[in-house]
PDB file of C-alpha atoms and ligand atoms in Angstrom:
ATOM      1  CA  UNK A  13       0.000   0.000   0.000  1.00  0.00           C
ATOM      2  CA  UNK A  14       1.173   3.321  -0.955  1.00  0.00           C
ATOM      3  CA  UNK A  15       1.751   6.122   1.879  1.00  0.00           C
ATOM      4  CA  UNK A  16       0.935   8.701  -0.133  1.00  0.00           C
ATOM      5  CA  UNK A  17      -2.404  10.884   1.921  1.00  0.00           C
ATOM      6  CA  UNK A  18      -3.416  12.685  -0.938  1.00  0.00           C
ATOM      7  CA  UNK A  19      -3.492  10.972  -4.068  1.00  0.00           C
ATOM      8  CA  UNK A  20      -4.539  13.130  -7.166  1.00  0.00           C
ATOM      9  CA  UNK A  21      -5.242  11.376 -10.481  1.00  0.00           C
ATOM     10  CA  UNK A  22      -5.929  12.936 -13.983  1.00  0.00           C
ATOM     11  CA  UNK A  23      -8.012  15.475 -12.202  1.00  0.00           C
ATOM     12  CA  UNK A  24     -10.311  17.598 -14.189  1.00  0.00           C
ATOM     13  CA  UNK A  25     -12.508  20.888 -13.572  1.00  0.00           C
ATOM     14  CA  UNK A  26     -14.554  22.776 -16.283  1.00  0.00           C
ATOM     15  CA  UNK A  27     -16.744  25.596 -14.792  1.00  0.00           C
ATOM     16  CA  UNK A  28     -19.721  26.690 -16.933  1.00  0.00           C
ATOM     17  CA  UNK A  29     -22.671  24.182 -18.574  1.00  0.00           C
ATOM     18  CA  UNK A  30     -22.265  22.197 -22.444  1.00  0.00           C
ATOM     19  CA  UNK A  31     -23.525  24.474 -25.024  1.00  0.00           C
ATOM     20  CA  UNK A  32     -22.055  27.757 -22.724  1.00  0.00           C
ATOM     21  CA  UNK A  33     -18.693  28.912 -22.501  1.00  0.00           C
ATOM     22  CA  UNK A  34     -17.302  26.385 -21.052  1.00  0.00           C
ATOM     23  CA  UNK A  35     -13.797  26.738 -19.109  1.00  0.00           C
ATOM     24  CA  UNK A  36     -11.337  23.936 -18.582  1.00  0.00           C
ATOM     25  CA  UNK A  37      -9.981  24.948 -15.187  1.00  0.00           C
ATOM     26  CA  UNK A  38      -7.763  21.937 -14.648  1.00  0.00           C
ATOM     27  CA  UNK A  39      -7.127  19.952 -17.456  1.00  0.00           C
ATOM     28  CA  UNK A  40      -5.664  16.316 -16.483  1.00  0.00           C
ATOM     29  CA  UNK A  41      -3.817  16.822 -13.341  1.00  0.00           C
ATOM     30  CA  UNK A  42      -1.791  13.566 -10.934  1.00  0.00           C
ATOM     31  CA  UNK A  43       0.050  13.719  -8.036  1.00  0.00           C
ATOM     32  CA  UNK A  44       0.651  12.467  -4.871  1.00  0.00           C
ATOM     33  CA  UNK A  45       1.549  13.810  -1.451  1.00  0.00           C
ATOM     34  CA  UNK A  46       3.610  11.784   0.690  1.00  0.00           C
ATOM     35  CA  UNK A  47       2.843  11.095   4.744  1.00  0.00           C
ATOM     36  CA  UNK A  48       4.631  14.185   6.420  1.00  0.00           C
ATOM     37  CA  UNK A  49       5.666  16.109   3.283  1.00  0.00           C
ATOM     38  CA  UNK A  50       5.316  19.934   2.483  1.00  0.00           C
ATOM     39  CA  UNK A  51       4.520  20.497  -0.535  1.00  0.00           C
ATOM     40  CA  UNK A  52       4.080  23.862  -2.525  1.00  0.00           C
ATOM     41  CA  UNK A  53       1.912  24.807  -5.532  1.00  0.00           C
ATOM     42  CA  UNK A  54       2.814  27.643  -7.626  1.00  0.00           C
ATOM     43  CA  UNK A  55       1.700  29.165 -10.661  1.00  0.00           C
ATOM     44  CA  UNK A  56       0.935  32.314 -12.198  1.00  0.00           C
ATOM     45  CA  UNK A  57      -2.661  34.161 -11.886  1.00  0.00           C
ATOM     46  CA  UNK A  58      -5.926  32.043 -13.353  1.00  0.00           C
ATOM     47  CA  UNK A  59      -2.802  28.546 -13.370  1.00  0.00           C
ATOM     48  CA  UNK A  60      -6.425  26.789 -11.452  1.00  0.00           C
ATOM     49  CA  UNK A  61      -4.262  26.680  -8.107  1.00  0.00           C
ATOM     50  CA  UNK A  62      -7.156  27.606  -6.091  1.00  0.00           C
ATOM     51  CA  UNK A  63      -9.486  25.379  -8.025  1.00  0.00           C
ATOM     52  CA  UNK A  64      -6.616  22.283  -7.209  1.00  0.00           C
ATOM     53  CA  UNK A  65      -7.176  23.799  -3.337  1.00  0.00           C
ATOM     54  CA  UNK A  66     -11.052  23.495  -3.707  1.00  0.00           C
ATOM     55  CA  UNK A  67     -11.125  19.733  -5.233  1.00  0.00           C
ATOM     56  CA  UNK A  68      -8.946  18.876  -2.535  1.00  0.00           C
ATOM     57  CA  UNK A  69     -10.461  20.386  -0.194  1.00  0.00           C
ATOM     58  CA  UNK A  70     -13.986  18.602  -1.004  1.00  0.00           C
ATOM     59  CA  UNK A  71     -15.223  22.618  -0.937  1.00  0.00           C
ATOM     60  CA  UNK A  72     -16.021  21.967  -4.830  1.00  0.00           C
ATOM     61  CA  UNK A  73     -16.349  18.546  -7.288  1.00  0.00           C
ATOM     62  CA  UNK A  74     -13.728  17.790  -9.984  1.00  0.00           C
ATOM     63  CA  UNK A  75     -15.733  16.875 -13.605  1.00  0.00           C
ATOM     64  CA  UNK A  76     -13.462  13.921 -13.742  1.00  0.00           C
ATOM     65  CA  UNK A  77     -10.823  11.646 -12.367  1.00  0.00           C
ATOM     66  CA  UNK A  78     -10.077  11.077  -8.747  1.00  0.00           C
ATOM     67  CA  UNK A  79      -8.806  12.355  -5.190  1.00  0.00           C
ATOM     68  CA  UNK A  80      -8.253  10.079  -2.511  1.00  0.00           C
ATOM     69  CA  UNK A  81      -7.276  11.268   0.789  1.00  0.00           C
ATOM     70  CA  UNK A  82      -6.060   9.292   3.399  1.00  0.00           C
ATOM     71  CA  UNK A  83      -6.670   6.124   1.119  1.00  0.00           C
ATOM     72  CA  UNK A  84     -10.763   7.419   0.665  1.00  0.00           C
ATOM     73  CA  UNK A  85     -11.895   8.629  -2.780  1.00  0.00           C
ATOM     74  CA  UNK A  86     -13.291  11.829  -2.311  1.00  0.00           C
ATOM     75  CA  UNK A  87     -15.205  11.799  -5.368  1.00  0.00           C
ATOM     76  CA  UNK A  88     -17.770   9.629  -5.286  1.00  0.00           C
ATOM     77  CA  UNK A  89     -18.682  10.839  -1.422  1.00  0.00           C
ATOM     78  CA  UNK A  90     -22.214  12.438  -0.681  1.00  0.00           C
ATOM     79  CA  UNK A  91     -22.741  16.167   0.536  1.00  0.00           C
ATOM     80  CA  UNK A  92     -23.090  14.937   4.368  1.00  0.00           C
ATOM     81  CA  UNK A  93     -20.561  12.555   4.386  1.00  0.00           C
ATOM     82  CA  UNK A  94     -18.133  14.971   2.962  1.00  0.00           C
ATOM     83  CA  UNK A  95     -18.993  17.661   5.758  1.00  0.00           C
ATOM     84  CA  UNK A  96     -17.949  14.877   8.263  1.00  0.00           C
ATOM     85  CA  UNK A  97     -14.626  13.985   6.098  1.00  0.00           C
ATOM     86  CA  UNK A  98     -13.794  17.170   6.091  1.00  0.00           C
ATOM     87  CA  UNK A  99     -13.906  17.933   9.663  1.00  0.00           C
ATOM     88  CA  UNK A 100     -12.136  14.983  10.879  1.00  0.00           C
ATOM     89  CA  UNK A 101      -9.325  14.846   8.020  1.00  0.00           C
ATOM     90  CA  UNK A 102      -8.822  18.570   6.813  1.00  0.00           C
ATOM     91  CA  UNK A 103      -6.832  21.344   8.440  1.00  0.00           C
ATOM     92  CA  UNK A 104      -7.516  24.933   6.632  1.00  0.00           C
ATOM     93  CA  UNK A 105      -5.479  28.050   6.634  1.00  0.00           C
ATOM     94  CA  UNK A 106      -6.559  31.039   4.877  1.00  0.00           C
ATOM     95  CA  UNK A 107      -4.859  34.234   4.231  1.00  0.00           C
ATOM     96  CA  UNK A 108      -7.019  36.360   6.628  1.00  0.00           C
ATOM     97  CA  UNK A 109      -6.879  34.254   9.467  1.00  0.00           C
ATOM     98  CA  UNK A 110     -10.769  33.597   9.758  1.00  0.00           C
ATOM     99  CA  UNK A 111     -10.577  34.223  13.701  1.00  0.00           C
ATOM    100  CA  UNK A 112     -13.362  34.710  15.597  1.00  0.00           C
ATOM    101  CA  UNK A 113     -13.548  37.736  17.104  1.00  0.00           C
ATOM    102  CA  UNK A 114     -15.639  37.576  19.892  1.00  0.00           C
ATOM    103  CA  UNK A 115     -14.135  33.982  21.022  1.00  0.00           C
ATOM    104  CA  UNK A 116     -10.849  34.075  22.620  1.00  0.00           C
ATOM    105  CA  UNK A 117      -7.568  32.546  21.312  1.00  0.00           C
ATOM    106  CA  UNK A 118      -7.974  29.286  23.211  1.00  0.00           C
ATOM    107  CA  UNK A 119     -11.809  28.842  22.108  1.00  0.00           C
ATOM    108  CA  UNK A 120     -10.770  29.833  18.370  1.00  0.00           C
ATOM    109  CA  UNK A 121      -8.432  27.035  18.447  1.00  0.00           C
ATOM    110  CA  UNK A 122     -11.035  24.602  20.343  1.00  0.00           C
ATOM    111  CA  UNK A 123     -13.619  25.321  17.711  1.00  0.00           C
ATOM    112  CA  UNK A 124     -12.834  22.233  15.485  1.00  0.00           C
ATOM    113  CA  UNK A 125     -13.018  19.980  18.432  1.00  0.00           C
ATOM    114  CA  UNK A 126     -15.948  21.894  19.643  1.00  0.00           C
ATOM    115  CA  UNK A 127     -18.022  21.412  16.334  1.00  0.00           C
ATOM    116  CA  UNK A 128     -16.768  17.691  16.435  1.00  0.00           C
ATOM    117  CA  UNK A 129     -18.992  17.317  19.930  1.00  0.00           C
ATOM    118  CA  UNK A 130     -15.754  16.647  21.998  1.00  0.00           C
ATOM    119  CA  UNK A 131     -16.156  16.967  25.492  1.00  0.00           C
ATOM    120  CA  UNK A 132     -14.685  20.276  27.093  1.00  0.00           C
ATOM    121  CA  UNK A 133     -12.432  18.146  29.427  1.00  0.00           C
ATOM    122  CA  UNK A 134     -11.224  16.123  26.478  1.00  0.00           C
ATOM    123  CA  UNK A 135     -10.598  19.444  24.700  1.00  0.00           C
ATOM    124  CA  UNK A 136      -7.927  21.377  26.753  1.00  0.00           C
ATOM    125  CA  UNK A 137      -4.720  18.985  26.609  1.00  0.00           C
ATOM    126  CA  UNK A 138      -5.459  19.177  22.759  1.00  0.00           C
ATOM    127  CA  UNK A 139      -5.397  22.737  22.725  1.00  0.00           C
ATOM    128  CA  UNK A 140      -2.977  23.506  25.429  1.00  0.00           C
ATOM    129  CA  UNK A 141      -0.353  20.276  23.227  1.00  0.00           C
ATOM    130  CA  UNK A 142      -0.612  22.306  20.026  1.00  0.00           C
ATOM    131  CA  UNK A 143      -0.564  25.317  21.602  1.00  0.00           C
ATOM    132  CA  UNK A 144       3.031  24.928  23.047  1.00  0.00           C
ATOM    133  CA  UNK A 145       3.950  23.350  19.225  1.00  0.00           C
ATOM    134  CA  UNK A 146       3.224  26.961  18.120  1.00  0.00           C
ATOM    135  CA  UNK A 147       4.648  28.478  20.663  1.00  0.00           C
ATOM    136  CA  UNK A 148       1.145  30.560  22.001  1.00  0.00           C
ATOM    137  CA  UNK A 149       0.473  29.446  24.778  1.00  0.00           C
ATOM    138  CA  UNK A 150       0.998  32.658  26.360  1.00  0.00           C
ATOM    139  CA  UNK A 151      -2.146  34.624  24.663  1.00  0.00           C
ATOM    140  CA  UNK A 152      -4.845  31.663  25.274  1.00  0.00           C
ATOM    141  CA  UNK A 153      -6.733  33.917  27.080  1.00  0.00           C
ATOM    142  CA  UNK A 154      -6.615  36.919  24.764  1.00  0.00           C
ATOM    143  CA  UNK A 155      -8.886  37.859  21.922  1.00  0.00           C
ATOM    144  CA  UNK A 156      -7.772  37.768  18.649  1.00  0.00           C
ATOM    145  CA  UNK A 157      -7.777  42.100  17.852  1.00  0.00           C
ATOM    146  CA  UNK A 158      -5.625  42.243  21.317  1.00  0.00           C
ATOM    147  CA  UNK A 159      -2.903  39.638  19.775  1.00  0.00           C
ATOM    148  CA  UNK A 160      -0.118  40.374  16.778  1.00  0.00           C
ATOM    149  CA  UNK A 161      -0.450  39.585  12.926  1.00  0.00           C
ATOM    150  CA  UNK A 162       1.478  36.465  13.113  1.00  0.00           C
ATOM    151  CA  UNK A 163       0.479  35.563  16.391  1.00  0.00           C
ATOM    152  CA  UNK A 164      -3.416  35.209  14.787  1.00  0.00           C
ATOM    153  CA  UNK A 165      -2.009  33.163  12.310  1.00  0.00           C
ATOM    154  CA  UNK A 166      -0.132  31.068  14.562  1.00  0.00           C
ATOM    155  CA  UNK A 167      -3.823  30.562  16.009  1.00  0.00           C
ATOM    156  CA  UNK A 168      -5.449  29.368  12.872  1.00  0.00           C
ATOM    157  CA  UNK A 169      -2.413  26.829  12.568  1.00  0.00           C
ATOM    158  CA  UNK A 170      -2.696  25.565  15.880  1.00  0.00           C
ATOM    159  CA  UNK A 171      -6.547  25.538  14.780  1.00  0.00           C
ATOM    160  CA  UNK A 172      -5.873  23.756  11.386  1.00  0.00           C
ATOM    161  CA  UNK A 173      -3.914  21.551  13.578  1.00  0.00           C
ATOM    162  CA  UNK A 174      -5.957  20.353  16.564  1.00  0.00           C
ATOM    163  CA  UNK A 175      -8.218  17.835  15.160  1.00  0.00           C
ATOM    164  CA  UNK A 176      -5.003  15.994  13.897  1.00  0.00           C
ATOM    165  CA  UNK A 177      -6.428  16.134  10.558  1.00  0.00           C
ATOM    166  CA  UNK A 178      -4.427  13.530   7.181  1.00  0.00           C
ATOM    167  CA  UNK A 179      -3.377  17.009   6.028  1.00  0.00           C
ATOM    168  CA  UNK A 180      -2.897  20.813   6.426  1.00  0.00           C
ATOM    169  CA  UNK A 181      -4.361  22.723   3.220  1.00  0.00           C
ATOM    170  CA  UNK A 182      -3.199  26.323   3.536  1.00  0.00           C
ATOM    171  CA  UNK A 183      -4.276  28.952   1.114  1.00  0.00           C
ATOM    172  CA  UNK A 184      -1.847  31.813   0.795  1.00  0.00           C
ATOM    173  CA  UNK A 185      -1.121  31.627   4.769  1.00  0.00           C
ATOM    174  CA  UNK A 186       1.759  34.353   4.423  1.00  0.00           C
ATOM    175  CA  UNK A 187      -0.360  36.693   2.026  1.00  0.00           C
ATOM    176  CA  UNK A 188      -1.267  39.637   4.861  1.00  0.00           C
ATOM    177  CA  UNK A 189       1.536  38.970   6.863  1.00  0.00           C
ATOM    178  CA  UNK A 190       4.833  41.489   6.782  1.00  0.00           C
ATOM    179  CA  UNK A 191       8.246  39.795   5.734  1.00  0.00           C
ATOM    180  CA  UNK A 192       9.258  39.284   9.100  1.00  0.00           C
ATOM    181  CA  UNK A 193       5.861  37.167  10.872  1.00  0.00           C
ATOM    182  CA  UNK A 194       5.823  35.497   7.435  1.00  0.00           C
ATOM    183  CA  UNK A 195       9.048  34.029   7.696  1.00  0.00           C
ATOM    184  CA  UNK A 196       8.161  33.527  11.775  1.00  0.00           C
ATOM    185  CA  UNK A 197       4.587  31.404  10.243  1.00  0.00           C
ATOM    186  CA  UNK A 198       6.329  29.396   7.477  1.00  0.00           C
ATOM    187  CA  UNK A 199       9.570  28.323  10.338  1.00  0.00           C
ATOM    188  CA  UNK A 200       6.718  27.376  12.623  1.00  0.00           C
ATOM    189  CA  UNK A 201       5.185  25.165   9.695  1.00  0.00           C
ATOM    190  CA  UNK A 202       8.569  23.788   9.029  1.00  0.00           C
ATOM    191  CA  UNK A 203       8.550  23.396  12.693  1.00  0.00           C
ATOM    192  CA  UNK A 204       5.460  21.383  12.666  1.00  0.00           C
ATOM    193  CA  UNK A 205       6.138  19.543   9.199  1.00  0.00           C
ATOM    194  CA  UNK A 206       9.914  17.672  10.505  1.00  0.00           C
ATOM    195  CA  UNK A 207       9.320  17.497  14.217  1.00  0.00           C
ATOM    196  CA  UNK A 208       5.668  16.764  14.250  1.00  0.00           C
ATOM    197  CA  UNK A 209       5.114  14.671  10.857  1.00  0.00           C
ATOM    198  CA  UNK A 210       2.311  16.720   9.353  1.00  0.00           C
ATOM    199  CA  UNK A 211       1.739  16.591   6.254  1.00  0.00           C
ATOM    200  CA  UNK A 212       0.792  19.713   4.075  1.00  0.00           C
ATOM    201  CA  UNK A 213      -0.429  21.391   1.163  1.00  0.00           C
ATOM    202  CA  UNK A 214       0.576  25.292   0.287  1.00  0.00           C
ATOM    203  CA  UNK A 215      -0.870  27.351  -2.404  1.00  0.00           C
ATOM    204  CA  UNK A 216       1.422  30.520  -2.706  1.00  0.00           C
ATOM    205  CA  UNK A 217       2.456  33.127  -4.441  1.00  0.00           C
ATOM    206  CA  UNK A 218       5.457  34.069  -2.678  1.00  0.00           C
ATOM    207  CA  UNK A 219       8.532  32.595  -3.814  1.00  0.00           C
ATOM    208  CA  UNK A 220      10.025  33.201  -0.445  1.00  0.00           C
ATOM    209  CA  UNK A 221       7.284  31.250   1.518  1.00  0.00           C
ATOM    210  CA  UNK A 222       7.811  28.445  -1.353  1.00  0.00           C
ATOM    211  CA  UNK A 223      11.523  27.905  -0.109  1.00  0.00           C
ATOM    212  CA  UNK A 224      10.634  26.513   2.990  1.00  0.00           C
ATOM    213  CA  UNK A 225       8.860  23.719   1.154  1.00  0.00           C
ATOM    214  CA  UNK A 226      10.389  20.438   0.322  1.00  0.00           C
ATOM    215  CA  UNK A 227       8.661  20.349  -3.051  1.00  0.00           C
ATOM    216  CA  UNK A 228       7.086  22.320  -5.317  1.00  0.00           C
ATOM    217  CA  UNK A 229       4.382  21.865  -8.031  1.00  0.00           C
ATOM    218  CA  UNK A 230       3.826  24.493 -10.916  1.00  0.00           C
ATOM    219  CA  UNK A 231       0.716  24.448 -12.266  1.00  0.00           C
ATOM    220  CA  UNK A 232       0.028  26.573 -15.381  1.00  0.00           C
ATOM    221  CA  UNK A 233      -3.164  26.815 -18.120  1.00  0.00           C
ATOM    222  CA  UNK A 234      -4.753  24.120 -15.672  1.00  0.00           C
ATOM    223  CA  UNK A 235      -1.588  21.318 -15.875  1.00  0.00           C
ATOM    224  CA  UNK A 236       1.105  20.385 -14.191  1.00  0.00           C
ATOM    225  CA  UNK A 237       4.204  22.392 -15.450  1.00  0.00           C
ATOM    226  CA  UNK A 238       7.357  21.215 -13.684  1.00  0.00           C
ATOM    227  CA  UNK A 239       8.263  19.779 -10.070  1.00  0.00           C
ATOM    228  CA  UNK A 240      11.230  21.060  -8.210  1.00  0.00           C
ATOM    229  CA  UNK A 241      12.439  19.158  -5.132  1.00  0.00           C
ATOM    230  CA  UNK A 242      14.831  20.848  -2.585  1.00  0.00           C
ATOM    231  CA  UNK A 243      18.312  19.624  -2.469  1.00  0.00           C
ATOM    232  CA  UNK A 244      20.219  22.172  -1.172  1.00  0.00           C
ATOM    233  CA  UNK A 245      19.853  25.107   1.138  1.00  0.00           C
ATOM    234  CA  UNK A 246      16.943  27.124   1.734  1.00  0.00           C
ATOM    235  CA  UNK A 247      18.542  29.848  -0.485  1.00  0.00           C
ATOM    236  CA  UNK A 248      19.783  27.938  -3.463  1.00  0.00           C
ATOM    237  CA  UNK A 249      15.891  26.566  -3.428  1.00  0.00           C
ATOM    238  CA  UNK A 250      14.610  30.003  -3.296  1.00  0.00           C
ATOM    239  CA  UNK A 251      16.780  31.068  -6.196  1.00  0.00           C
ATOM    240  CA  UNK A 252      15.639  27.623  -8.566  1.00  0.00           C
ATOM    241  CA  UNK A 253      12.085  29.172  -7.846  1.00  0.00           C
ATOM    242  CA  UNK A 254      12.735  32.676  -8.652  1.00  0.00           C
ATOM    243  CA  UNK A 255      13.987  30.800 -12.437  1.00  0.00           C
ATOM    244  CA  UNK A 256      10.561  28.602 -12.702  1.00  0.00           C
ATOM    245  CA  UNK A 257       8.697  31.610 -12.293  1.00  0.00           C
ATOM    246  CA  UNK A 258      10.849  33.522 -14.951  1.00  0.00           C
ATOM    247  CA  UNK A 259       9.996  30.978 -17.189  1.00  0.00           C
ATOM    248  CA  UNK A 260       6.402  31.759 -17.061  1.00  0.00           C
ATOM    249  CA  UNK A 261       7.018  35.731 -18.046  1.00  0.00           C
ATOM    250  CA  UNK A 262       9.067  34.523 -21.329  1.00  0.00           C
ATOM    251  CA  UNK A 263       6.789  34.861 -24.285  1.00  0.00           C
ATOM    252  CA  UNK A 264       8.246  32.052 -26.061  1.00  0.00           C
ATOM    253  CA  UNK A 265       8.036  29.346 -23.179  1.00  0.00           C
ATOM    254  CA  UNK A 266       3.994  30.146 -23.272  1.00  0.00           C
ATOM    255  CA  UNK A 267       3.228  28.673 -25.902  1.00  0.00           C
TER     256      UNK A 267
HETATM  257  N1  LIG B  16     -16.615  29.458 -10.686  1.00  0.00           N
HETATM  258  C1  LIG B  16     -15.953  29.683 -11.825  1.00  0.00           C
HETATM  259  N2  LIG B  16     -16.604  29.827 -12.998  1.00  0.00           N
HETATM  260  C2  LIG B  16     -15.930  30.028 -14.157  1.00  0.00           C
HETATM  261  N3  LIG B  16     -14.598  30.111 -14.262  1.00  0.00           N
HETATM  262  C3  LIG B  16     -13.895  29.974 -13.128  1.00  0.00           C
HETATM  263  C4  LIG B  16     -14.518  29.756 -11.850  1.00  0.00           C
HETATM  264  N4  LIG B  16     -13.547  29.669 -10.906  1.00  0.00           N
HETATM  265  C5  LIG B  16     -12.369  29.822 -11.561  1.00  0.00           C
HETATM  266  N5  LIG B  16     -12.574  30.000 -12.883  1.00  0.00           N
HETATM  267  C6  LIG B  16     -11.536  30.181 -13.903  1.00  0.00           C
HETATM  268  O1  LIG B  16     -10.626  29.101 -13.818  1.00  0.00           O
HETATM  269  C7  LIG B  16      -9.280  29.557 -13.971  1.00  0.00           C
HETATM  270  C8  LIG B  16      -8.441  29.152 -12.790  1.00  0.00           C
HETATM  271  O2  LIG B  16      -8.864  29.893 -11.656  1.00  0.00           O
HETATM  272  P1  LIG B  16      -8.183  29.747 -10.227  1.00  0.00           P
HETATM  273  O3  LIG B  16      -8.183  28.331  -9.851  1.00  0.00           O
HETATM  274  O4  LIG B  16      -8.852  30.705  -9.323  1.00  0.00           O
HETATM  275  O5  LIG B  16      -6.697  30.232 -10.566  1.00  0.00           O
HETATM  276  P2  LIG B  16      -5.509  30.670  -9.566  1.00  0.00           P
HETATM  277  O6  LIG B  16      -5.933  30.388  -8.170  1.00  0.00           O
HETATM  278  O7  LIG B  16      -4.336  29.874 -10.021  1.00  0.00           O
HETATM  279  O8  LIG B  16      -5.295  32.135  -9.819  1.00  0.00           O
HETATM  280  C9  LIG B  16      -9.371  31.061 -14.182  1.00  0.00           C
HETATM  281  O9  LIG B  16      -9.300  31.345 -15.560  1.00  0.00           O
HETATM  282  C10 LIG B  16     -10.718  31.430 -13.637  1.00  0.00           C
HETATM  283  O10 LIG B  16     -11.243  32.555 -14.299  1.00  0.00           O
HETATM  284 MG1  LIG B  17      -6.170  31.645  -6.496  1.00  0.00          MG
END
């Protein structure tokens, strides 16, 4: 049996009905995702990275092929079923946090639990465990406009994070952060991929956030492009990126 927790076959998405202008979002894509790897997709503007998020995410239904996640096909689940899938195997991270305001830190990160129906008393060494992975256990009791930029996003990891879900999906995590609680989020999701074993998915468009990924997948006109694994440092992979992403700006590699 494979290890792979997200396996992606010949994946396809076309938005709009027959006879209409139809749009071939993602056109044929495979991949897999490995147990505890952190992997990056990249790709310029309208490449269908968020529509790859979406299919994964069971948020939207591919037009053909299949996802399986955590060895279950995704595809051929029903509406309810997928609302439970989803809770139990999927960690989110968006770009604006989603935090609830009026709920504190510690309740924020509870919430997935909480939804779940887990007992209060079952809750806490959850929250408090992944709490101290993230290093926030110091603003539990604060609410979210009282706490730092990269502090709330630390939250929504330690959120994404406390259901132990097959998989982290994050959505441009680093996109309304500064450069400085940017690099802070992706060292903490390092932190969490090598030491912890979680496994996780990163749509970005920041080359810099890329580099602390082990792999990357470029995506463009709804296909996969090219795959770059990290061999060397953190630098020398942030320079190969900087070069994939050049290619897509040359006319005459577009066509
Ligand atoms: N609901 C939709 N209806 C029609 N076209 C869509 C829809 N969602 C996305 N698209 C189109 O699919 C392509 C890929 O979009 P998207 O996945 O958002 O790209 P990315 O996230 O890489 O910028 C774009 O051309 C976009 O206009
Ligand atoms: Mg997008």
């Amino acid at each position: 049996m494979s290890k792979a927790v997200v396996n992606v076959k010949n994946v396809r998405k076309t938005f709009g009905k027959k006879n209409e202008n139809q749009f071939q979002a993602l056109d044929g894509v495979s991949f897999d995702i490995q147990a505890g790897e952190f992997v990056g997709i990249m790709g310029p503007s309208g490449a269908g990275k968020t529509t790859l998020l979406n299919v994964i995410s069971t948020l939207d239904k591919p037009t053909g092929g299949t996802i399986e996640i955590a060895g279950t096909d995704i595809t051929t689940m029903k509406q309810g079923q997928l609302a439970d899938f989803r809770s139990e195997q999927l960690g989110f991270i968006f770009q604006d946090f989603n935090l609830l305001e009026n709920l504190t830190i510690y309740e924020n990160i509870a919430l997935p639990l909480s939804l779940q129906g887990v007992s209060s008393k079952k809750i806490k060494p959850s929250v408090l465990k992944v709490a101290e992975k993230l290093g926030i256990q110091a603003i539990l009791d604060k609410y979210p406009v009282t706490v730092s930029g990269g502090q709330k996003q630390r939250a929504a990891a330690a959120r994404a994070l406390v259901h132990e879900p097959a998989i982290i999906l994050a959505d441009e995590p680093t996109g309304a952060l500064d450069s400085k609680n940017a690099k802070d989020l992706m060292k903490a999701m390092v932190h969490l991929n090598t030491n912890h074993d979680v496994s996780i998915m990163l749509v970005t468009h920041d080359p810099l956030s890329a580099s602390y990924c082990e792999r990357i997948l470029f995506i463009q006109d709804g296909s996969l492009y090219k795959e770059i694994r990290r061999a060397g440092s953190r630098n020398e992979f942030h320079q190969e990126i900087l070069h994939v992403l050049a290619e897509f700006a040359s006319p005459h590699e577009m066509e």
